[in-house]
Short mmCIF file of C-alpha atoms in Angstrom, two decimals:
data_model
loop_
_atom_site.label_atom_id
_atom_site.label_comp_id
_atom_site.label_asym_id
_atom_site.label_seq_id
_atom_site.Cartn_x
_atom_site.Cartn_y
_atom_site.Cartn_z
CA UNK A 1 6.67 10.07 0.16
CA UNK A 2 5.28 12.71 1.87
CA UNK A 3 6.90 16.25 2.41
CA UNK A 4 5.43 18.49 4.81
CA UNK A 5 8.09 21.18 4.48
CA UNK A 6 4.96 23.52 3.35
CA UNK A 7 2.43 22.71 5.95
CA UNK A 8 0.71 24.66 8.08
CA UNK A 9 2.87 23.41 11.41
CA UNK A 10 1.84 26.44 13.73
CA UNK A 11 0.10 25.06 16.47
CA UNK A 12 -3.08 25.56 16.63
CA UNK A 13 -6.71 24.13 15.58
CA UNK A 14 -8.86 24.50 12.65
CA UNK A 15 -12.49 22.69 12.34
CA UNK A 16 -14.68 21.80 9.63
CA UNK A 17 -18.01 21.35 10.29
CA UNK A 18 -19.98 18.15 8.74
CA UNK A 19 -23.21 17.69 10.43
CA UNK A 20 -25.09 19.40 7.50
CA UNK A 21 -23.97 17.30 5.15
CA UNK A 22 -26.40 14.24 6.02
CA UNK A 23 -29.12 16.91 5.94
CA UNK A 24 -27.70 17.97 2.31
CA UNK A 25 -27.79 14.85 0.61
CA UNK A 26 -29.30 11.38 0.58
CA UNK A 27 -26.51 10.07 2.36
CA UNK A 28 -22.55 10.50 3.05
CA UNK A 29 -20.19 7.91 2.55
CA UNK A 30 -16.81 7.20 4.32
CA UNK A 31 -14.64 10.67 4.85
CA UNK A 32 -10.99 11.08 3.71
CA UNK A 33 -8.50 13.64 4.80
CA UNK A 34 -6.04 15.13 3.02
CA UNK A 35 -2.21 14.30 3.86
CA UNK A 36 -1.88 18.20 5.36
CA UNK A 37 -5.10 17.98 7.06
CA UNK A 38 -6.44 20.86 5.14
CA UNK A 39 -9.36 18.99 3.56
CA UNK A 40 -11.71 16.57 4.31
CA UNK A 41 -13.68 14.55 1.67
CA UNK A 42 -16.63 12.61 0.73
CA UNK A 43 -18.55 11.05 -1.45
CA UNK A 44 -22.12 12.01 -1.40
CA UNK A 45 -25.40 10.83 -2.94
CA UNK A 46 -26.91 14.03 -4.77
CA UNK A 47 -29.88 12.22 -6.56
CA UNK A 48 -31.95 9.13 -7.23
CA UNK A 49 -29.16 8.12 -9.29
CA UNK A 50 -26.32 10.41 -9.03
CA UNK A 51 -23.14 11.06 -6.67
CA UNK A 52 -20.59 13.61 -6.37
CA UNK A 53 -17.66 14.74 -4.03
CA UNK A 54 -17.54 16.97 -1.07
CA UNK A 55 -14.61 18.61 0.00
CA UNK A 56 -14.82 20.64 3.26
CA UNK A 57 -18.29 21.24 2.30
CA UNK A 58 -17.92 22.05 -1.36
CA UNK A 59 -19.02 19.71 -4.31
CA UNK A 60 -17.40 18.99 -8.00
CA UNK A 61 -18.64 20.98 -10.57
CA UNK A 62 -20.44 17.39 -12.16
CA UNK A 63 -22.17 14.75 -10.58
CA UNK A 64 -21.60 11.14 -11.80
CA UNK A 65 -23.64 7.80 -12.32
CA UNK A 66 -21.17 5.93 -9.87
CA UNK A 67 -18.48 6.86 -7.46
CA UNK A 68 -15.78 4.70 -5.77
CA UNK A 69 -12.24 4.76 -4.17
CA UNK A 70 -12.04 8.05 -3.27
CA UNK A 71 -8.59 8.81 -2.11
CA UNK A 72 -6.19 12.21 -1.55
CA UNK A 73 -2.91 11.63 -3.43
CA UNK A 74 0.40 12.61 -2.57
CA UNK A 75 0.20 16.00 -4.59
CA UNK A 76 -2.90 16.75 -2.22
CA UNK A 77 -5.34 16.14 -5.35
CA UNK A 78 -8.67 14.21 -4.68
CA UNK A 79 -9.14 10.86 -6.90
CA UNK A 80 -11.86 8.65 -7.79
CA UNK A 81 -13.17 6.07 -10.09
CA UNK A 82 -16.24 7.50 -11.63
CA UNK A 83 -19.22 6.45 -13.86
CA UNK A 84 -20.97 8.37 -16.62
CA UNK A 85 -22.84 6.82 -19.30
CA UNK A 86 -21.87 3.29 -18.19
CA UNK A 87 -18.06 3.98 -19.18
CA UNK A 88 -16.02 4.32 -15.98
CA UNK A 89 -12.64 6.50 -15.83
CA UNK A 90 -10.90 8.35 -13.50
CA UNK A 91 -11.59 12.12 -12.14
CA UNK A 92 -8.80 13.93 -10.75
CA UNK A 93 -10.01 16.71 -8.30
CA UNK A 94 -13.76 16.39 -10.39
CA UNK A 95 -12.19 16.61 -14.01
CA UNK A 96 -12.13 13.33 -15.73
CA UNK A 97 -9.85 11.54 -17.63
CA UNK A 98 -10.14 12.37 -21.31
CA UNK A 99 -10.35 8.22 -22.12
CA UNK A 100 -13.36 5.95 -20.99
CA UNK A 101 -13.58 2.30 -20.48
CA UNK A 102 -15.68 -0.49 -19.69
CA UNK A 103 -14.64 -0.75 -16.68
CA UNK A 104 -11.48 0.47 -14.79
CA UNK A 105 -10.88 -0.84 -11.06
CA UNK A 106 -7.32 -1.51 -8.64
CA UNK A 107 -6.21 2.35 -8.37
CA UNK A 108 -2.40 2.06 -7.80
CA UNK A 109 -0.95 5.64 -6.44
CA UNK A 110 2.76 6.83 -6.56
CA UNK A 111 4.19 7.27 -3.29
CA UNK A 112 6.14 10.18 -5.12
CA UNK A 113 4.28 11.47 -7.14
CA UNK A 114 0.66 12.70 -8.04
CA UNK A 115 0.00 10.12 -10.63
CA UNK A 116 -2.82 7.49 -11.07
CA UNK A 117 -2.91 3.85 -12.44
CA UNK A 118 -5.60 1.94 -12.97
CA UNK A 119 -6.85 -1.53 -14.41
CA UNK A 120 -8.81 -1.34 -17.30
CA UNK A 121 -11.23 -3.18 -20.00
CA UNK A 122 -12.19 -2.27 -23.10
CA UNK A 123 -13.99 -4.41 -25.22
CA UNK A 124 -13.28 -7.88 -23.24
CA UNK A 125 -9.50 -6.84 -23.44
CA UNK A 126 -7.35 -5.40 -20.44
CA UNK A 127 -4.80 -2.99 -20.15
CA UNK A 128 -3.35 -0.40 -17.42
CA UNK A 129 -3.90 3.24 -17.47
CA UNK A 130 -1.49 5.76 -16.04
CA UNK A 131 -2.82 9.01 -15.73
CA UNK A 132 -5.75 8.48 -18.20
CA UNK A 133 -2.85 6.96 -21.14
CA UNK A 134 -3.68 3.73 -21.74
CA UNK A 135 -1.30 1.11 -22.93
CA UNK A 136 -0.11 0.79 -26.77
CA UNK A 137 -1.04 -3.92 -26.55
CA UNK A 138 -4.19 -4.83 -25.29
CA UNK A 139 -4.14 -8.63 -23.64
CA UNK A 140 -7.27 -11.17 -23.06
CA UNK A 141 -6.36 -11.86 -19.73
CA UNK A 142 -4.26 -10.06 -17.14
CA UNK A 143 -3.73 -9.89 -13.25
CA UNK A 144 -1.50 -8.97 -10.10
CA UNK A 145 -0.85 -4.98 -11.45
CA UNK A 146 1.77 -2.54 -10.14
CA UNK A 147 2.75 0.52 -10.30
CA UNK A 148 6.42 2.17 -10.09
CA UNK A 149 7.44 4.15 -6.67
CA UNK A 150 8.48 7.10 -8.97
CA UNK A 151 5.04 6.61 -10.65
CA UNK A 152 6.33 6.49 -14.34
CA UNK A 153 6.11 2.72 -15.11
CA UNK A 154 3.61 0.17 -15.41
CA UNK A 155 2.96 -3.57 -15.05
CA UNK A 156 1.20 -6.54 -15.10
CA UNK A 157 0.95 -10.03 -15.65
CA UNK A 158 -0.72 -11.06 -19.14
CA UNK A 159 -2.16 -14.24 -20.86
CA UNK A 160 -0.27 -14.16 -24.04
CA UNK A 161 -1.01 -17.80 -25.35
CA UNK A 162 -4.79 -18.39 -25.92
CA UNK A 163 -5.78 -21.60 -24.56
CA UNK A 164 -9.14 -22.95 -23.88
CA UNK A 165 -10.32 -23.79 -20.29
CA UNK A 166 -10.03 -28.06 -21.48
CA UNK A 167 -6.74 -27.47 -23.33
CA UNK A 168 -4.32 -28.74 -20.54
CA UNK A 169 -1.43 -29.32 -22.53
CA UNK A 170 -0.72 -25.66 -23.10
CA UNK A 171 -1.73 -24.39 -19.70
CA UNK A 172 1.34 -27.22 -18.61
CA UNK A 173 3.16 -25.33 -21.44
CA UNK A 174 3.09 -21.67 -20.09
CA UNK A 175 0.63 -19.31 -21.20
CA UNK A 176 1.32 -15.89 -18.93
CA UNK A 177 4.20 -13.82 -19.07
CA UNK A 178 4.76 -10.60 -17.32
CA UNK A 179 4.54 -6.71 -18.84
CA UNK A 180 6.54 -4.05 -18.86
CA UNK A 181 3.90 -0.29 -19.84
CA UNK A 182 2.36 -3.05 -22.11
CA UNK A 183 5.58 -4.41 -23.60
CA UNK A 184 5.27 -8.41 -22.54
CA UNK A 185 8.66 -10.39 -22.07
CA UNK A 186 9.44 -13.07 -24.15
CA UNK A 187 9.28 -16.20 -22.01
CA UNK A 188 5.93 -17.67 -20.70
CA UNK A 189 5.29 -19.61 -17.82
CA UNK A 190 2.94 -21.70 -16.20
CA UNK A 191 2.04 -18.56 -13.73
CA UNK A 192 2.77 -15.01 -13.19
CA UNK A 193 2.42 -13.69 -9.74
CA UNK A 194 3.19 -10.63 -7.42
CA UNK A 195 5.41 -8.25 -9.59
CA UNK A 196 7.49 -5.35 -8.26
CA UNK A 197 9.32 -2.70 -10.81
CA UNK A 198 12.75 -1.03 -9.76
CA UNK A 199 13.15 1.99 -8.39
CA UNK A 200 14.02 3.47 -11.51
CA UNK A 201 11.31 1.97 -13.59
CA UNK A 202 13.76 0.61 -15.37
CA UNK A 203 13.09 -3.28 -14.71
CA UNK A 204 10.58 -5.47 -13.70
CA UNK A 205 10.81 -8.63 -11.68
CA UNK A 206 7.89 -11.64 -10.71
CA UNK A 207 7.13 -14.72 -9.23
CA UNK A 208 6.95 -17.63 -11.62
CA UNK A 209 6.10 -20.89 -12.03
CA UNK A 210 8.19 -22.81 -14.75
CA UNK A 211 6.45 -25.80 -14.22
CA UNK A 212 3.37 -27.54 -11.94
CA UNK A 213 6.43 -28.03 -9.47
CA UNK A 214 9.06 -25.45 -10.18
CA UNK A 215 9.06 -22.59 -9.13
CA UNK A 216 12.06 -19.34 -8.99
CA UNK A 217 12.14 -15.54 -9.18
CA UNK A 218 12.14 -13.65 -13.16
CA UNK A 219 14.07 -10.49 -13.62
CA UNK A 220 13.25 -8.71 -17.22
CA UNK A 221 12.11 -12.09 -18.57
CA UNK A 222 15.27 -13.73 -17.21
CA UNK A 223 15.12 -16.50 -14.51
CA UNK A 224 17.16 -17.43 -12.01
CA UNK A 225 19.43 -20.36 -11.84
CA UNK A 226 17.95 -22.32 -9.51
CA UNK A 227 14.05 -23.50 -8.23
CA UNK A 228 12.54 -23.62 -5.62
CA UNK A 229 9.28 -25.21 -4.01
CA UNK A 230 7.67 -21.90 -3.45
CA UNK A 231 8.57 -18.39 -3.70
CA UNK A 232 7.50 -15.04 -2.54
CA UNK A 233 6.76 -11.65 -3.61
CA UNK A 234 10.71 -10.26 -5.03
CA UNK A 235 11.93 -6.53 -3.84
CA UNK A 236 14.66 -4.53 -5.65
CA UNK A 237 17.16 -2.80 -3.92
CA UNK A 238 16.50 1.03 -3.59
CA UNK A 239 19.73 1.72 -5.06
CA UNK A 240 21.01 -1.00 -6.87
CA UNK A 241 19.72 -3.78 -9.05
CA UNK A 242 19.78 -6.37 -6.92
CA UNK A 243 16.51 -8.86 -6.59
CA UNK A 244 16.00 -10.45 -2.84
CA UNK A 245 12.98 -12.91 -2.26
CA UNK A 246 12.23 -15.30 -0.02
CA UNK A 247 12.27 -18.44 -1.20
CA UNK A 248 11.14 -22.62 0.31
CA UNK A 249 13.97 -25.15 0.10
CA UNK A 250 14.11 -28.68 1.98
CA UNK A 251 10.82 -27.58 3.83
CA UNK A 252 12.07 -24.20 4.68
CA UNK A 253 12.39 -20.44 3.89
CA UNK A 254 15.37 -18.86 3.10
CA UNK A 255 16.18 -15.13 1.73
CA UNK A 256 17.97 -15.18 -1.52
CA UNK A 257 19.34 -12.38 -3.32
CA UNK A 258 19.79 -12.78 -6.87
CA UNK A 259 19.47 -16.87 -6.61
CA UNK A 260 21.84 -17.16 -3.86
CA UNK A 261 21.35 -17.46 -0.28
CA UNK A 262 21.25 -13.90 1.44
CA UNK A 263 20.53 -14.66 5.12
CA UNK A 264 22.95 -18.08 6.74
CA UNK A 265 19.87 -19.04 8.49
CA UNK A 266 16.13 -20.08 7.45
CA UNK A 267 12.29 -20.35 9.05
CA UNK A 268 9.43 -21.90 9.29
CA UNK A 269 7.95 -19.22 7.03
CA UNK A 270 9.71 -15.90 5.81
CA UNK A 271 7.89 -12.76 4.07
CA UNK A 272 6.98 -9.82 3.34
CA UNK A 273 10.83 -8.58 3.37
CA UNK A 274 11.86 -4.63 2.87
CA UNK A 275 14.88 -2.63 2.27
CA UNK A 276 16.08 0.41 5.28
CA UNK A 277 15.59 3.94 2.54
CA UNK A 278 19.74 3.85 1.73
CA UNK A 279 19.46 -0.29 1.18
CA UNK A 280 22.13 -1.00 4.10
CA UNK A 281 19.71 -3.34 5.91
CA UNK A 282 16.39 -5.94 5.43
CA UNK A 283 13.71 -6.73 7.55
CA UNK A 284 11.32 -9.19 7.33
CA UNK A 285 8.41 -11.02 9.15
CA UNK A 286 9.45 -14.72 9.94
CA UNK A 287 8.64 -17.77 12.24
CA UNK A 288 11.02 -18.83 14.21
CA UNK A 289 9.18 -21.84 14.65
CA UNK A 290 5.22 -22.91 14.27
CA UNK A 291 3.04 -20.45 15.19
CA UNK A 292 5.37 -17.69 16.53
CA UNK A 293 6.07 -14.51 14.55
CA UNK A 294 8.36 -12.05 14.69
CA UNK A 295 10.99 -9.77 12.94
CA UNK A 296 14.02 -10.49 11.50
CA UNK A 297 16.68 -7.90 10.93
CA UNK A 298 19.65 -8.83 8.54
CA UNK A 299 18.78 -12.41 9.40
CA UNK A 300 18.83 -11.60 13.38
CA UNK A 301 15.11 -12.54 14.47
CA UNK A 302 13.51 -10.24 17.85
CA UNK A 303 14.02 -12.34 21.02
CA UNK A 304 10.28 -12.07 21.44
CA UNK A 305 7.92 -13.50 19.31
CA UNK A 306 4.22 -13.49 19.10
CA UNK A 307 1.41 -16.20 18.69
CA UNK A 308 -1.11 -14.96 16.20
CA UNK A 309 0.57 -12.49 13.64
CA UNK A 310 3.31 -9.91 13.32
CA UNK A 311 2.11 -7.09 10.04
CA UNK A 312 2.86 -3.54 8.65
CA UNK A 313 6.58 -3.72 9.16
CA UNK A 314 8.18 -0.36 8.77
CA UNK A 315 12.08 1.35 9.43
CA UNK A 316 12.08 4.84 10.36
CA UNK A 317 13.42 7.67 7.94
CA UNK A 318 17.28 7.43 8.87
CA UNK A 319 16.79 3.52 8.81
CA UNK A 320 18.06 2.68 12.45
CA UNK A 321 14.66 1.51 13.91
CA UNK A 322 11.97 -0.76 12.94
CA UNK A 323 8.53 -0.88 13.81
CA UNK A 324 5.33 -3.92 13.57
CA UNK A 325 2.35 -4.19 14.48
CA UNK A 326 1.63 -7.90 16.58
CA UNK A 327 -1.81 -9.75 17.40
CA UNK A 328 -1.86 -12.50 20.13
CA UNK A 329 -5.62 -13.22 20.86
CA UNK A 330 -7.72 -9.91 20.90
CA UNK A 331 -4.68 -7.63 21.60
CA UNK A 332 -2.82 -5.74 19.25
CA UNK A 333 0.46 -4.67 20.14
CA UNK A 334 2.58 -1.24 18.52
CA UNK A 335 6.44 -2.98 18.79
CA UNK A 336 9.57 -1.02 18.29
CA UNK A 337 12.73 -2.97 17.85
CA UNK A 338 11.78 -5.88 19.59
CA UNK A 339 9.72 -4.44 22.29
CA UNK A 340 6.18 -4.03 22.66
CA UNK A 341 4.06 -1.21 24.30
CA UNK A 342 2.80 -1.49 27.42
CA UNK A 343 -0.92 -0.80 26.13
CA UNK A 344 -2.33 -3.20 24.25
CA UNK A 345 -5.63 -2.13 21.51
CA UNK A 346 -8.67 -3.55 20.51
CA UNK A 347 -6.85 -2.48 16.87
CA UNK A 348 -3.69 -0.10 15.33
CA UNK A 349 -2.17 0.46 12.79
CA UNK A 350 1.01 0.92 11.26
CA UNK A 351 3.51 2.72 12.99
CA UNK A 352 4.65 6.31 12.11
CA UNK A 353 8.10 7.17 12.88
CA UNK A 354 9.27 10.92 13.52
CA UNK A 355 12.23 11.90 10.82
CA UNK A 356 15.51 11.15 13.39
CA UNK A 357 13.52 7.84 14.73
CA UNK A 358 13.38 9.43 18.47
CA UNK A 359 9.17 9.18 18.40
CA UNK A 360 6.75 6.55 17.34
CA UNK A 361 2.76 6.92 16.98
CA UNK A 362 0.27 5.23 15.96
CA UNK A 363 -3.27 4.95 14.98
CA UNK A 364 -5.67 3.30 17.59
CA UNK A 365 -9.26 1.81 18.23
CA UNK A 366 -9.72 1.01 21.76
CA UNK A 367 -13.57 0.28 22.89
CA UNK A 368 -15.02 1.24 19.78
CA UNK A 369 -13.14 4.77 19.63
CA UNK A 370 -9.89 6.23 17.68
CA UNK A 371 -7.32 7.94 18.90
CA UNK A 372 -2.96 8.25 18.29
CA UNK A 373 -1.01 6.87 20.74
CA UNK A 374 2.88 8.72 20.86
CA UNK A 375 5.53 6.45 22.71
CA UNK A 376 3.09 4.91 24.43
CA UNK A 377 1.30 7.33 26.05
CA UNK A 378 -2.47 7.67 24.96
CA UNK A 379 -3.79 10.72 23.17
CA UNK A 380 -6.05 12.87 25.22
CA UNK A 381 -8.97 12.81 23.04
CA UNK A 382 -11.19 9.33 21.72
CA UNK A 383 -13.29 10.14 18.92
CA UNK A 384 -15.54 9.12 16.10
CA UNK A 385 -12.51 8.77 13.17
CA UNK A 386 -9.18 9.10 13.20
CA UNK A 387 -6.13 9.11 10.37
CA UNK A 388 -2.06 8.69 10.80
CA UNK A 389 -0.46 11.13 12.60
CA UNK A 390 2.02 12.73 10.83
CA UNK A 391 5.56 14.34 12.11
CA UNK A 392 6.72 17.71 11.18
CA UNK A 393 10.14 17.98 9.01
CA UNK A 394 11.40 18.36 12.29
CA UNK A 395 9.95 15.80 14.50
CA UNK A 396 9.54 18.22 17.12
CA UNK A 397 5.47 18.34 16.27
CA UNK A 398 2.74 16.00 15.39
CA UNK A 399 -0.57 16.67 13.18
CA UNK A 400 -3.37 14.85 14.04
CA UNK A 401 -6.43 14.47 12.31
CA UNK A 402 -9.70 13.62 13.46
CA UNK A 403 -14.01 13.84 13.58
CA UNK A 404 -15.60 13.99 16.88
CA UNK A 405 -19.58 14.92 16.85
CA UNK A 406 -19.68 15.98 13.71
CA UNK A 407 -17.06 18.19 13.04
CA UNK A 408 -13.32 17.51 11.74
CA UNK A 409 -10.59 18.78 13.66
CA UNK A 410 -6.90 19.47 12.07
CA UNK A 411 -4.88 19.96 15.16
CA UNK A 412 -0.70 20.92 15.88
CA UNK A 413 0.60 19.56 19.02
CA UNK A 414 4.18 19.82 19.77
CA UNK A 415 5.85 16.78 21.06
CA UNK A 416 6.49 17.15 24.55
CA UNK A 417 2.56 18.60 24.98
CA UNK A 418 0.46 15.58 23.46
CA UNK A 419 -0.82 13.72 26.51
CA UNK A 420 -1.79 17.16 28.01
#
């Protein structure tokens, strides 16, 4: 979550020239900015065979063998996954990790906190790392990782029943189970898919498959009552431990709360369901019928519906709107409770809502150029790169942050002046 209570929020404009830096090193890769817009970040070739980092026109004190996934984190520190020696690790703002690996890859960030997880191997056995403390059990095989929203828990899904690629009988048998910061449960199952940990980081919940044809929803190693045909990804409740996923019965997809129906209705396909922040209310992307998508809320689908895909779901901060993203041919649509913009982009991006829900932006590409749009209304400016825009505590002003010719611009525009 971001807070932006500190910010710089006068209005204004700063600029930070990056030009140079193609004349400065063998080449530049994609820039990130920083969540504040302060910094802007890169990584750079500095050799025949080394790389380092430059923020707003600064490198780390060490260059590396490798660099990838460079990201800002919530704290406003710079991460990447970075080589030396042919061990990879992390480096947090250019100071590595004190552990090295194999190989490390799948970054996971807290939403609420500065830390880092990563996927690791170590001597042809895999693990997760959270902020450079690897787990106590190693495993031989391990997949679909996760990382706790308050950025203290970890988990994946393990092989913990060694079985040979011709040895059928024990694949049929179960031979994954799902982990816990490296504790694994006691049950195994035929698969272990998309896992999600509670809010608290308390308890861990997972797609499984009991059998070639069963499948149902696994809370801390315990399954539901019932199966199902298919089953999606689970969610917990943000403030209680309830488990909703959407699950297939008699050739269609319900949402089920702890193994019993949720919703008094079902759809031709159901997913990618989330809780309002205080838990009072669930969206989710459905089909009404084949090859229409929309929104459902509570159960309650949008009266209009759209023909090629409906993504990036969101509920504003106080949880009374809902926004989507929707495709139908080349056009992609910003929608806000039910009702699309009038402009229609050659891409966007997920929707940003001010903190009372009164203002919606949005990322945009429209003939090869970026802008924000606000309610609507275009942005006065196309340029070369753009980032989400990002309210003030207040939702009276909007930060954008862009690069047009060279140069990266943090700018402050109050509301009511953005289309001037």
């Amino acid at each position: 979550m971001i807070d932006g209570r500190h910010w710089d929020w006068e209005t204004g404009q700063k600029k930070i020239p990056m030009a140079d830096w193609r004349d400065r090193f063998g080449w530049v890769e994609e820039p990130y900015a920083s969540q504040d817009g302060e910094k802007v970040a890169a990584i750079v070739n500095t050799g025949e065979e080394t790389f380092n980092v430059c923020v707003n026109g600064d490198t780390w004190e060490t260059d590396f063998d490798k660099i990838w996934h460079l990201r800002f984190l919530s704290d406003g520190c710079l991460a990447a996954l970075v080589s030396e020696q042919g061990e990879w690790t992390v480096a947090i703002d250019g100071t590595s990790w004190e552990n090295m690996f194999g190989y490390v890859w799948n970054p996971l960030y807290s939403r609420n906190s500065g830390s880092v997880a990563v996927a690791a191997q170590q001597d042809m056995r895999y693990c997760m790392v959270l902020d450079g403390k690897p787990w106590d059990e190693t495993y031989a095989n391990m997949t679909y990782f996760t990382l706790s929203d308050c950025g203290t828990k970890t988990a994946g899904a393990v092989q913990v029943v060694a079985a040979d690629s011709g040895e059928i009988h024990k694949f049929k048998q179960g031979t994954f189970t799902a982990a816990l910061q490296g504790k694994a449960w006691d049950t195994t199952f035929v698969n272990v898919w998309n896992l999600t940990i509670s809010p608290d980081g308390e308890h861990l919940a997972a797609e499984v498959r009991q059998s070639l044809y069963d499948y149902t929803i696994a809370v801390d190693g315990l399954t539901w009552d019932r199966t199902y045909t298919c089953v999606w990804e689970p969610v917990f409740h943000p403030k209680k431990n309830h488990v909703v996923a959407p699950v297939r019965v008699g050739g269609h997809w319900m949402l089920a709360q702890d193994g019993e129906p949720l919703w008094d209705r079902s759809f031709v396909q159901l997913w990618h369901q989330m809780f309002s922040p205080d838990g009072d209310r669930i969206a989710a992307v459905v089909a009404p019928k084949y090859g229409r998508w929309t929104v459902a809320i509570d159960g309650l689908p949008w009266k209009r519906s759209f023909r090629d895909m409906v993504t990036d779901v969101v509920f504003s901060p106080n949880g009374k709107q809902v926004g989507a993203l929707a495709k139908e041919g080349r056009n992609w649509y910003v929608v806000t409770d039910g009702t699309p913009w009038s402009n229609t982009f050659d891409m966007a991006w997920q929707p940003v809502f001010s903190p009372d829900g009164e203002h919606v932006a949005a990322k945009i590409e429209k003939n090869g150029k970026f802008s924000v749009a606000l309610n609507d209304q275009l942005g006065s400016y196309m340029c070369d790169a753009a980032w989400d825009p990002v309210f003030s505590p207040e939702g009276d002003k909007i930060l954008l942050r862009f690069i047009e010719d060279g140069t990266y611009y943090r700018r402050v525009v109050p509301v009511g002046e953005f289309a001037r």
